[in-house]
Coordinates of C-alpha atoms in Angstrom, one line a residue:
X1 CA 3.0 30.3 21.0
X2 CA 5.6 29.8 18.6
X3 CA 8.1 32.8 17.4
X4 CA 6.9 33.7 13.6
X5 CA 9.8 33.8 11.2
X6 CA 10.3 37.0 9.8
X7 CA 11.3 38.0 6.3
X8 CA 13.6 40.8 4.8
X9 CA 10.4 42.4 3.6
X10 CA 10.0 42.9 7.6
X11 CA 13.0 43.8 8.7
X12 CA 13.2 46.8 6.1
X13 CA 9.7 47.7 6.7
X14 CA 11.0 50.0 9.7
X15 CA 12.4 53.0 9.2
X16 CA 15.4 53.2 11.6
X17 CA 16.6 49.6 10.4
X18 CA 16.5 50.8 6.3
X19 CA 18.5 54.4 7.4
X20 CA 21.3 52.3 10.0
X21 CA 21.4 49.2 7.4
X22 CA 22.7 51.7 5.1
X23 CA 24.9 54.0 7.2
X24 CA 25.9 50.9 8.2
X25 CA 27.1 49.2 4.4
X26 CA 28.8 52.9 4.1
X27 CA 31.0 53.1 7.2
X28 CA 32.2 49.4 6.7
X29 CA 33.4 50.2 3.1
X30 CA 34.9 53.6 4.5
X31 CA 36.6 51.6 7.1
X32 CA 38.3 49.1 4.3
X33 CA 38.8 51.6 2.2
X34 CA 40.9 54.0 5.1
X35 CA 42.8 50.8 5.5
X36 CA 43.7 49.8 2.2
X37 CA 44.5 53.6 0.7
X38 CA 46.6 54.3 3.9
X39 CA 48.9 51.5 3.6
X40 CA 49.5 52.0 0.0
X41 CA 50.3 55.6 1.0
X42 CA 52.6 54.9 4.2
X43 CA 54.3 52.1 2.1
X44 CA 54.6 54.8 -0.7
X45 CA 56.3 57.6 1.4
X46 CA 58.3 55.2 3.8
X47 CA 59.6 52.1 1.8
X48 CA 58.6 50.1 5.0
X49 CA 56.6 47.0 5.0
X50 CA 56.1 47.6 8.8
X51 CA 54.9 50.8 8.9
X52 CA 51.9 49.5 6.0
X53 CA 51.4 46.1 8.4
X54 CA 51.0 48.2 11.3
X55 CA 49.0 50.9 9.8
X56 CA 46.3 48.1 8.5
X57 CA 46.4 46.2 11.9
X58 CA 45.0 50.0 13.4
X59 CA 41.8 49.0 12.7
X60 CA 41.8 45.5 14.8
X61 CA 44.1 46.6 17.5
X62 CA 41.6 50.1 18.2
X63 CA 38.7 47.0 19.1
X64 CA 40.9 45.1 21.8
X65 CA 42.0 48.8 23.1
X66 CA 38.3 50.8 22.8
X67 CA 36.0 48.1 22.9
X68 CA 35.2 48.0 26.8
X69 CA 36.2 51.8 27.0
X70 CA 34.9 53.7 24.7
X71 CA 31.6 51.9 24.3
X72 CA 30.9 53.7 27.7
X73 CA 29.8 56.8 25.6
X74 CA 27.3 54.3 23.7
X75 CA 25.5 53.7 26.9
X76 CA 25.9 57.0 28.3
X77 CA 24.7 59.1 25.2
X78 CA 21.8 59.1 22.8
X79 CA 23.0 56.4 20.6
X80 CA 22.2 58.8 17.7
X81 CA 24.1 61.3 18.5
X82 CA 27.4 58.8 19.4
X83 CA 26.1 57.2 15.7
X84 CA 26.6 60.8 13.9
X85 CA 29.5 61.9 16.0
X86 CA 31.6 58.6 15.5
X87 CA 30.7 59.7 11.1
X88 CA 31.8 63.1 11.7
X89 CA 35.0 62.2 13.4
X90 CA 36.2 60.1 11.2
X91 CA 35.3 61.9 7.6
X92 CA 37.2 64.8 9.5
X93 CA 40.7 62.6 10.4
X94 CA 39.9 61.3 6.3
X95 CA 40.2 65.1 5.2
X96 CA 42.7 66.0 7.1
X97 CA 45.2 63.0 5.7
X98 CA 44.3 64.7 2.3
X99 CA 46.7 67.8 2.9
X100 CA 50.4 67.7 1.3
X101 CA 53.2 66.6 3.2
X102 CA 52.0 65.1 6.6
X103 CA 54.6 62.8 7.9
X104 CA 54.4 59.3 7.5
X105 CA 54.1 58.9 11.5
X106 CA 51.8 61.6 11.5
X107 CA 49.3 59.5 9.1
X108 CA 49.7 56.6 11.0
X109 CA 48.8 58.6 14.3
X110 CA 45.7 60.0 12.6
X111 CA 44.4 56.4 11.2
X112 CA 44.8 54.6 14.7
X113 CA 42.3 57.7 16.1
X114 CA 40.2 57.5 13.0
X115 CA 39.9 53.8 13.9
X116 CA 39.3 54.1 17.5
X117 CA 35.8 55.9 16.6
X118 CA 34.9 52.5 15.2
X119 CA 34.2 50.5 18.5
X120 CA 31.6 53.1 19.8
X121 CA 30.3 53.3 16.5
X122 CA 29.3 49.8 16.2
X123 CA 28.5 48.8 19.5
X124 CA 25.9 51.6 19.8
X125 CA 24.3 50.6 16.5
X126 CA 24.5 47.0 17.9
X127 CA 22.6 47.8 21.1
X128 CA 20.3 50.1 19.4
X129 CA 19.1 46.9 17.3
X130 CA 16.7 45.2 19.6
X131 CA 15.1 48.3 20.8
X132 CA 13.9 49.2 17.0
X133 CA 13.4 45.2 15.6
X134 CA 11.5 42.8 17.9
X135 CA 10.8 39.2 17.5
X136 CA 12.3 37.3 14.7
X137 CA 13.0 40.2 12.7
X138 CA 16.3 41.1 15.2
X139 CA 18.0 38.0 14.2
X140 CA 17.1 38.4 10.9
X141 CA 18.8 41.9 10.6
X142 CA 21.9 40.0 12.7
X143 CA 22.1 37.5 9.8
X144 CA 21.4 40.3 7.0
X145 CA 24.1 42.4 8.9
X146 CA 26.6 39.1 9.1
X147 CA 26.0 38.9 5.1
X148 CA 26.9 42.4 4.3
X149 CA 30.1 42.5 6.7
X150 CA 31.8 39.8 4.7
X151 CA 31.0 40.7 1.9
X152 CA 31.9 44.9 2.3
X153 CA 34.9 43.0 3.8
X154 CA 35.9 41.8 0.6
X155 CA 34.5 44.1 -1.6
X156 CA 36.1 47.0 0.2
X157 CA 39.5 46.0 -0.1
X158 CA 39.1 45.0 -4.2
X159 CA 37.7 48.3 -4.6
X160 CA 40.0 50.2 -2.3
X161 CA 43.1 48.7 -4.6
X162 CA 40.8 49.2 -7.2
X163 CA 40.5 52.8 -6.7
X164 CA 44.0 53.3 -6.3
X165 CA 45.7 51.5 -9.3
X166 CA 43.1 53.3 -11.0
X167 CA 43.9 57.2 -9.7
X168 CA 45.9 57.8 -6.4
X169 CA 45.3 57.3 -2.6
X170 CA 44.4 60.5 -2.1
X171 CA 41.3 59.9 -4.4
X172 CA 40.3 57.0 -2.2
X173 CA 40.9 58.8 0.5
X174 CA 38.5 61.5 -0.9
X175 CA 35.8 58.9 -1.6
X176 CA 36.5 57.7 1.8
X177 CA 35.0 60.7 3.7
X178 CA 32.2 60.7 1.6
X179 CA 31.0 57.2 2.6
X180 CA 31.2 58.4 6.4
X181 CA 29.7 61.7 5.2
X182 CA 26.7 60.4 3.4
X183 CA 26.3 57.8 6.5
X184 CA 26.1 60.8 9.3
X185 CA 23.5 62.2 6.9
X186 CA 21.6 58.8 7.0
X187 CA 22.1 58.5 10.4
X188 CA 20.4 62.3 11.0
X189 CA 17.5 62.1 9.2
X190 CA 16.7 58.6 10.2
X191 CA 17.6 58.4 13.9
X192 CA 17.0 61.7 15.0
X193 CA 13.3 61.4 16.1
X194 CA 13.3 58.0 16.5
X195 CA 12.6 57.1 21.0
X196 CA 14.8 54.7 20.8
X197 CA 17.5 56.0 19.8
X198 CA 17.2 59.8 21.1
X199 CA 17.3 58.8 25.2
X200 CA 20.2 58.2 27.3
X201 CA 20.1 54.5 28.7
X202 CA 22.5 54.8 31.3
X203 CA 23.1 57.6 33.9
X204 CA 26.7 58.2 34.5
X205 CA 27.7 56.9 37.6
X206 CA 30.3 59.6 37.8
X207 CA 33.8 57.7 37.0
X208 CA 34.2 56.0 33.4
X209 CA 36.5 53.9 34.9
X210 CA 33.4 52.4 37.3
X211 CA 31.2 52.4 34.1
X212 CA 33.8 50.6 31.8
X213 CA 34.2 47.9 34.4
X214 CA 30.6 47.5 35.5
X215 CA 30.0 46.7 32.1
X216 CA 32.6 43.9 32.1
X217 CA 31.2 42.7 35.2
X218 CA 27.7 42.4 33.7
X219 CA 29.1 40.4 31.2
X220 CA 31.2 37.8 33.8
X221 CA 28.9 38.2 36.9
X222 CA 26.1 36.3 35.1
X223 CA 26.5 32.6 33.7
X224 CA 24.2 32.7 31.1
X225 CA 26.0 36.0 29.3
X226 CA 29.3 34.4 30.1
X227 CA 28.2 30.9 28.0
X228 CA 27.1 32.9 25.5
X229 CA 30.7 34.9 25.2
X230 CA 32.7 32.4 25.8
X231 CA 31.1 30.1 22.9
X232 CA 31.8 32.6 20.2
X233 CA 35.4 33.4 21.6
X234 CA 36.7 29.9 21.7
X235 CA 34.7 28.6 18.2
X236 CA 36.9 31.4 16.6
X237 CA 40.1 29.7 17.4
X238 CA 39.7 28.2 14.1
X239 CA 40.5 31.3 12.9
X240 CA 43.9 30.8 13.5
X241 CA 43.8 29.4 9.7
X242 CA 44.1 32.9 8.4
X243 CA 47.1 33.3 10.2
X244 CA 49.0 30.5 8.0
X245 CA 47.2 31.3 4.5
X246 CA 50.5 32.0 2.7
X247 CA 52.4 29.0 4.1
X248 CA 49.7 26.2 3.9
X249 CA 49.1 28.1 0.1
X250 CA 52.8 27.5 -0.6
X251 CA 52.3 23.8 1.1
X252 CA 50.1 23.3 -1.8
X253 CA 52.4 24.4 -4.0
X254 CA 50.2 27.3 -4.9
X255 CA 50.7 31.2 -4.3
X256 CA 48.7 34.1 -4.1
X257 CA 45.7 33.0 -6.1
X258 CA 45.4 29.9 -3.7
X259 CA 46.2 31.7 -0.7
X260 CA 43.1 34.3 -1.8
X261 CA 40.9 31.0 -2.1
X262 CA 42.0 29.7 1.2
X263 CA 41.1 33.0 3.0
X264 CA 37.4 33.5 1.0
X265 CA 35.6 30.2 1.7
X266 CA 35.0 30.8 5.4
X267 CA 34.1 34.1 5.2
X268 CA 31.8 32.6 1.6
X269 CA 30.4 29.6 4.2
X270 CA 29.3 32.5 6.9
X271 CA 27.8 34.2 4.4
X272 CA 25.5 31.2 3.0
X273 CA 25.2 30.3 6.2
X274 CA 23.2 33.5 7.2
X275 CA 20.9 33.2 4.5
X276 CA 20.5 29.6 5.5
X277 CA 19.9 30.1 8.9
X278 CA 17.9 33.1 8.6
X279 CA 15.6 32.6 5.6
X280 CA 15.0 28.3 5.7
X281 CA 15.0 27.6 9.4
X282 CA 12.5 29.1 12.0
X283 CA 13.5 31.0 15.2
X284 CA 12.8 27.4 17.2
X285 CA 15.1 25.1 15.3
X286 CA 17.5 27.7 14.9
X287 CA 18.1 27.8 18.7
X288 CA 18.5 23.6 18.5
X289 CA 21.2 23.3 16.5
X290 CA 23.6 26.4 17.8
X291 CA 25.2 24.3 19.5
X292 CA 26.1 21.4 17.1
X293 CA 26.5 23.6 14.8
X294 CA 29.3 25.1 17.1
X295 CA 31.1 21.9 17.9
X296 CA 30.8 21.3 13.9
X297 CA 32.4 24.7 12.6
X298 CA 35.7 23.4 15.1
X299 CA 35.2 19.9 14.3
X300 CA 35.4 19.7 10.7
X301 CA 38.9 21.1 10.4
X302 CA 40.3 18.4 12.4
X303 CA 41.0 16.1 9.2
X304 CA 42.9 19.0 7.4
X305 CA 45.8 17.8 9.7
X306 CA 46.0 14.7 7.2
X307 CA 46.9 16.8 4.8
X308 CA 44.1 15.8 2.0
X309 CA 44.0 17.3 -1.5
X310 CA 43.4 21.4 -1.8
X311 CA 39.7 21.0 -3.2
X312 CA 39.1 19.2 0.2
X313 CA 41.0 21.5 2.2
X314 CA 38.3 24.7 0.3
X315 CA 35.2 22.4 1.3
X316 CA 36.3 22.1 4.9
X317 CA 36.6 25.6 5.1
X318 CA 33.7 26.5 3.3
X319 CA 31.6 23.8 5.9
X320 CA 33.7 25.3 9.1
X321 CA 32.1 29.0 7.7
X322 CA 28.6 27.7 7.1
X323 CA 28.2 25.8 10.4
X324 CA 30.1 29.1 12.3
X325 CA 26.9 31.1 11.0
X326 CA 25.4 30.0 14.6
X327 CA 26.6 33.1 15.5
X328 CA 23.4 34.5 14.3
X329 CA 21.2 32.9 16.9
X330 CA 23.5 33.5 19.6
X331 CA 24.0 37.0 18.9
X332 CA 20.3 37.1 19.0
X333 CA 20.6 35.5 22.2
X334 CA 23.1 37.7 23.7
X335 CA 21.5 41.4 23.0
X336 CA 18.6 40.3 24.2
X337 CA 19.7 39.5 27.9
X338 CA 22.2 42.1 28.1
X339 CA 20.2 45.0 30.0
X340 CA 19.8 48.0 27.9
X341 CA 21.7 49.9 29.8
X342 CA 24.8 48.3 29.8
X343 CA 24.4 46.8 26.0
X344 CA 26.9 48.7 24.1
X345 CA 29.5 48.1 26.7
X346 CA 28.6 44.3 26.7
X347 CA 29.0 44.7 22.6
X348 CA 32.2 46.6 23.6
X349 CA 33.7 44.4 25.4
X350 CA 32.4 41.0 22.9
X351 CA 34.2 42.6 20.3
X352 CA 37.0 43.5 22.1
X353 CA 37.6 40.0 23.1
X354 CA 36.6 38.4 19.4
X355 CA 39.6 40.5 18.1
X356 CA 42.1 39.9 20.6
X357 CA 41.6 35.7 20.7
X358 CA 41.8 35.8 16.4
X359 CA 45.0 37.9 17.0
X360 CA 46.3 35.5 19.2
X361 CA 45.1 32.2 17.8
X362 CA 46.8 33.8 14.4
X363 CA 50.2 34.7 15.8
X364 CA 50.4 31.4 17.4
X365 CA 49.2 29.7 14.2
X366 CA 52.2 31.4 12.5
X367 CA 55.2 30.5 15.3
X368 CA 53.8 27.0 15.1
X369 CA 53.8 27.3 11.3
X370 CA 58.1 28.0 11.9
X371 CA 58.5 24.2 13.4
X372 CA 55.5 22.0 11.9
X373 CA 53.8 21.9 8.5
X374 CA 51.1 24.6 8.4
X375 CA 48.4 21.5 7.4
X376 CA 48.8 19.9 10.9
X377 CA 48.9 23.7 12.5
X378 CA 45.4 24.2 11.8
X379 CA 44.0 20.5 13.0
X380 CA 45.8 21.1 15.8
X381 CA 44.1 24.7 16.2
X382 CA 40.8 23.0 15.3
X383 CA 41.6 20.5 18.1
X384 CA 42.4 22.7 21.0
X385 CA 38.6 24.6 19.6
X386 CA 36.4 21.8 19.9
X387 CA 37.6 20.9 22.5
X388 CA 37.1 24.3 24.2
X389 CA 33.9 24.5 22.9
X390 CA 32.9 21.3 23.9
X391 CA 33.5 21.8 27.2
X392 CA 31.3 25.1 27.2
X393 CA 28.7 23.0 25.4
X394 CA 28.5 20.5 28.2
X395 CA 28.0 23.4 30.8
X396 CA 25.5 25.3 28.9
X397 CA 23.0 27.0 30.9
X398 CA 19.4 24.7 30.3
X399 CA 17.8 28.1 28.8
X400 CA 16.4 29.2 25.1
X401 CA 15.6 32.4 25.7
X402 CA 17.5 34.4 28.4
X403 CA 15.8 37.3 30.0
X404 CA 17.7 40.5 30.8
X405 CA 19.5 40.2 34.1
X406 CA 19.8 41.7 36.5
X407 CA 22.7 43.7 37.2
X408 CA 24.3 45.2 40.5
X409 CA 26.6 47.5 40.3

């Protein structure tokens, strides 16, 4: 029998989902808004662009440091309690940046710790998902969840500069600990008595070192998990775009207004795409055109290297985004063969890479960018990604829906 599509009406028909949807859309804006009021105030107090770069790179670098690490407590822990602990944290490191005359390195210290509560944060609420939403209705919160990031993304940062043209840093900062505040709260009252996400799912095996890398073996020990990782790793190569924003804006003659529009229509495409996806095609065809629609979200930038007008440069973008929504299905894919016990470090350890391979594919865009117009540096980065992706493609394990493997340890 046939999967039965399931609507938004479903999805926030359970209680769990409407309480970590919202704590959720609270602790992404707090995130953006930590990282937007803190580099105004670093830049502010130290005159140094560095300082503000590094400060806002925190929250990227914490993923590639505490993704497979710190994601052990996820799996060791009631994932409530790692939920409302993660809130507390980092509303606390928020107040404390609020008192007069901490040092500049001091902040910076405090916002890289703040920022490291993130990974276990997100990978606990990530493997808490398929134990609360069954059927269609977990890839239907992915693709909901998918919508909201980009868009708190982007709405985040306007309001955090927002915020602070308007009254000062410190007033963002304020609002800041409020959002993780009023998520903790959410995250109490809605979690608290819920099975799923009051038991432990792993026992400690004694050494977090052996936990951290048993997760990361459960990941590479098994083909199917390793396909599934290794699809969404290499498609985001084409995110080396956003690495060469301002020079392929200044290419087309343009500045900070076309740069902005250059960096909105993937995110825009993903976020179409997930409604797409989610609300016009059913579970079935969605797992038969992952994979073209992978190949696709690589493939399309290939004739940006030609150098065609701006309007066509936005389209392919746009396209690249919408077709790279088959992360929705293959996320879907992923947390359900991941065994629950080792889920949030398998999150961990997904996100940890995600963030390290658009770092990289961006800071290679960029010392390409210094020899060769910033056009053919991203068909060339669209190249070297569908052609990494094809290859995973043609090796891709014959299954459509994996089971949870099994794991030795």
């Amino acid at each position: 029998m046939s999967e039965q599509p399931a609507s938004y009406r479903d999805i926030f028909a359970v209680r769990e989902y409407r309480h970590l949807f919202a704590a959720n859309v609270l602790s992404l804006i707090g995130d953006q808004l930590t990282a937007v009021a803190l580099a105004f105030v670093v830049y502010a107090r130290s005159g140094s662009p560095l300082l503000a770069a590094l400060t806002f790179a925190g929250s990227y670098a914490t993923w590639v440091i505490g993704g497979p690490l710190l994601s052990v407590f996820a799996d060791r822990m009631p994932r409530w309690r790692v939920l409302l602990v993660c809130d507390l944290a980092r509303a606390a490191i928020v107040l404390l940046m609020l008192v007069p005359g901490i040092p500049v390195a001091a902040l910076v210290a405090m916002a890289f710790v703040a920022n490291l509560f993130r990974p276990p944060f997100q990978s606990a609420r990530a493997s808490l998902m398929p134990d609360i939403l069954h059927g269609d209705r977990y890839a239907v919160a992915n693709g909901l969840d998918n919508i909201v990031a980009e868009f708190t993304q982007v709405a985040g940062f306007a309001l955090g500069g927002l915020l602070v043209s308007a009254g000062s840093a410190q007033t963002v900062l304020a609002v800041d600990a409020a959002t993780f505040l009023l998520s903790a709260a959410l995250i109490a009252t809605g979690l608290r008595g819920s099975g799923a996400a009051t038991r432990a799912t792993a026992e400690p095996s004694g050494s977090w070192w052996a936990d951290t890398t048993a997760g990361i073996r459960v990941v590479f020990a098994d083909r199917t998990l390793r396909s599934y990782l290794l699809l969404f790793w290499l498609s985001c190569l084409v995110y080396a775009a956003e690495g060469v924003a301002a020079p392929l804006a200044a290419e087309y003659g343009g500045g900070a207004w076309t740069g902005g529009l250059l960096l909105a229509a993937m995110p825009a495409g993903v976020a179409v795409g997930g409604v797409l996806l989610t609300r016009a095609c059913p579970p079935a065809l969605r797992r038969r055109i992952m994979l073209p629609l992978a190949v696709l979200s690589c493939a399309v930038l290939l004739p940006v290297a030609t150098r065609p007008p701006l309007p066509v440069v936005l389209a392919l973008f746009f396209v690249s985004g919408l077709a790279g929504s088959f992360s929705i299905p293959l996320n879907a894919l992923f947390g359900r063969a991941v065994p629950a016990a080792y889920r949030a470090r398998a999150f961990g350890v997904a996100m940890s890479g995600l963030c390290a391979v658009q770092g990289l594919a961006m800071f290679a865009a960029g010392a390409s960018a210094e020899l060769l117009r910033p056009t053919l540096v991203v068909g060339g980065a669209a190249l070297v990604a569908t052609v990494a992706v094809g290859v995973v493609v043609a090796s891709w394990p014959r299954v459509t829906e994996a089971a949870p493997v099994p794991v030795a340890v």
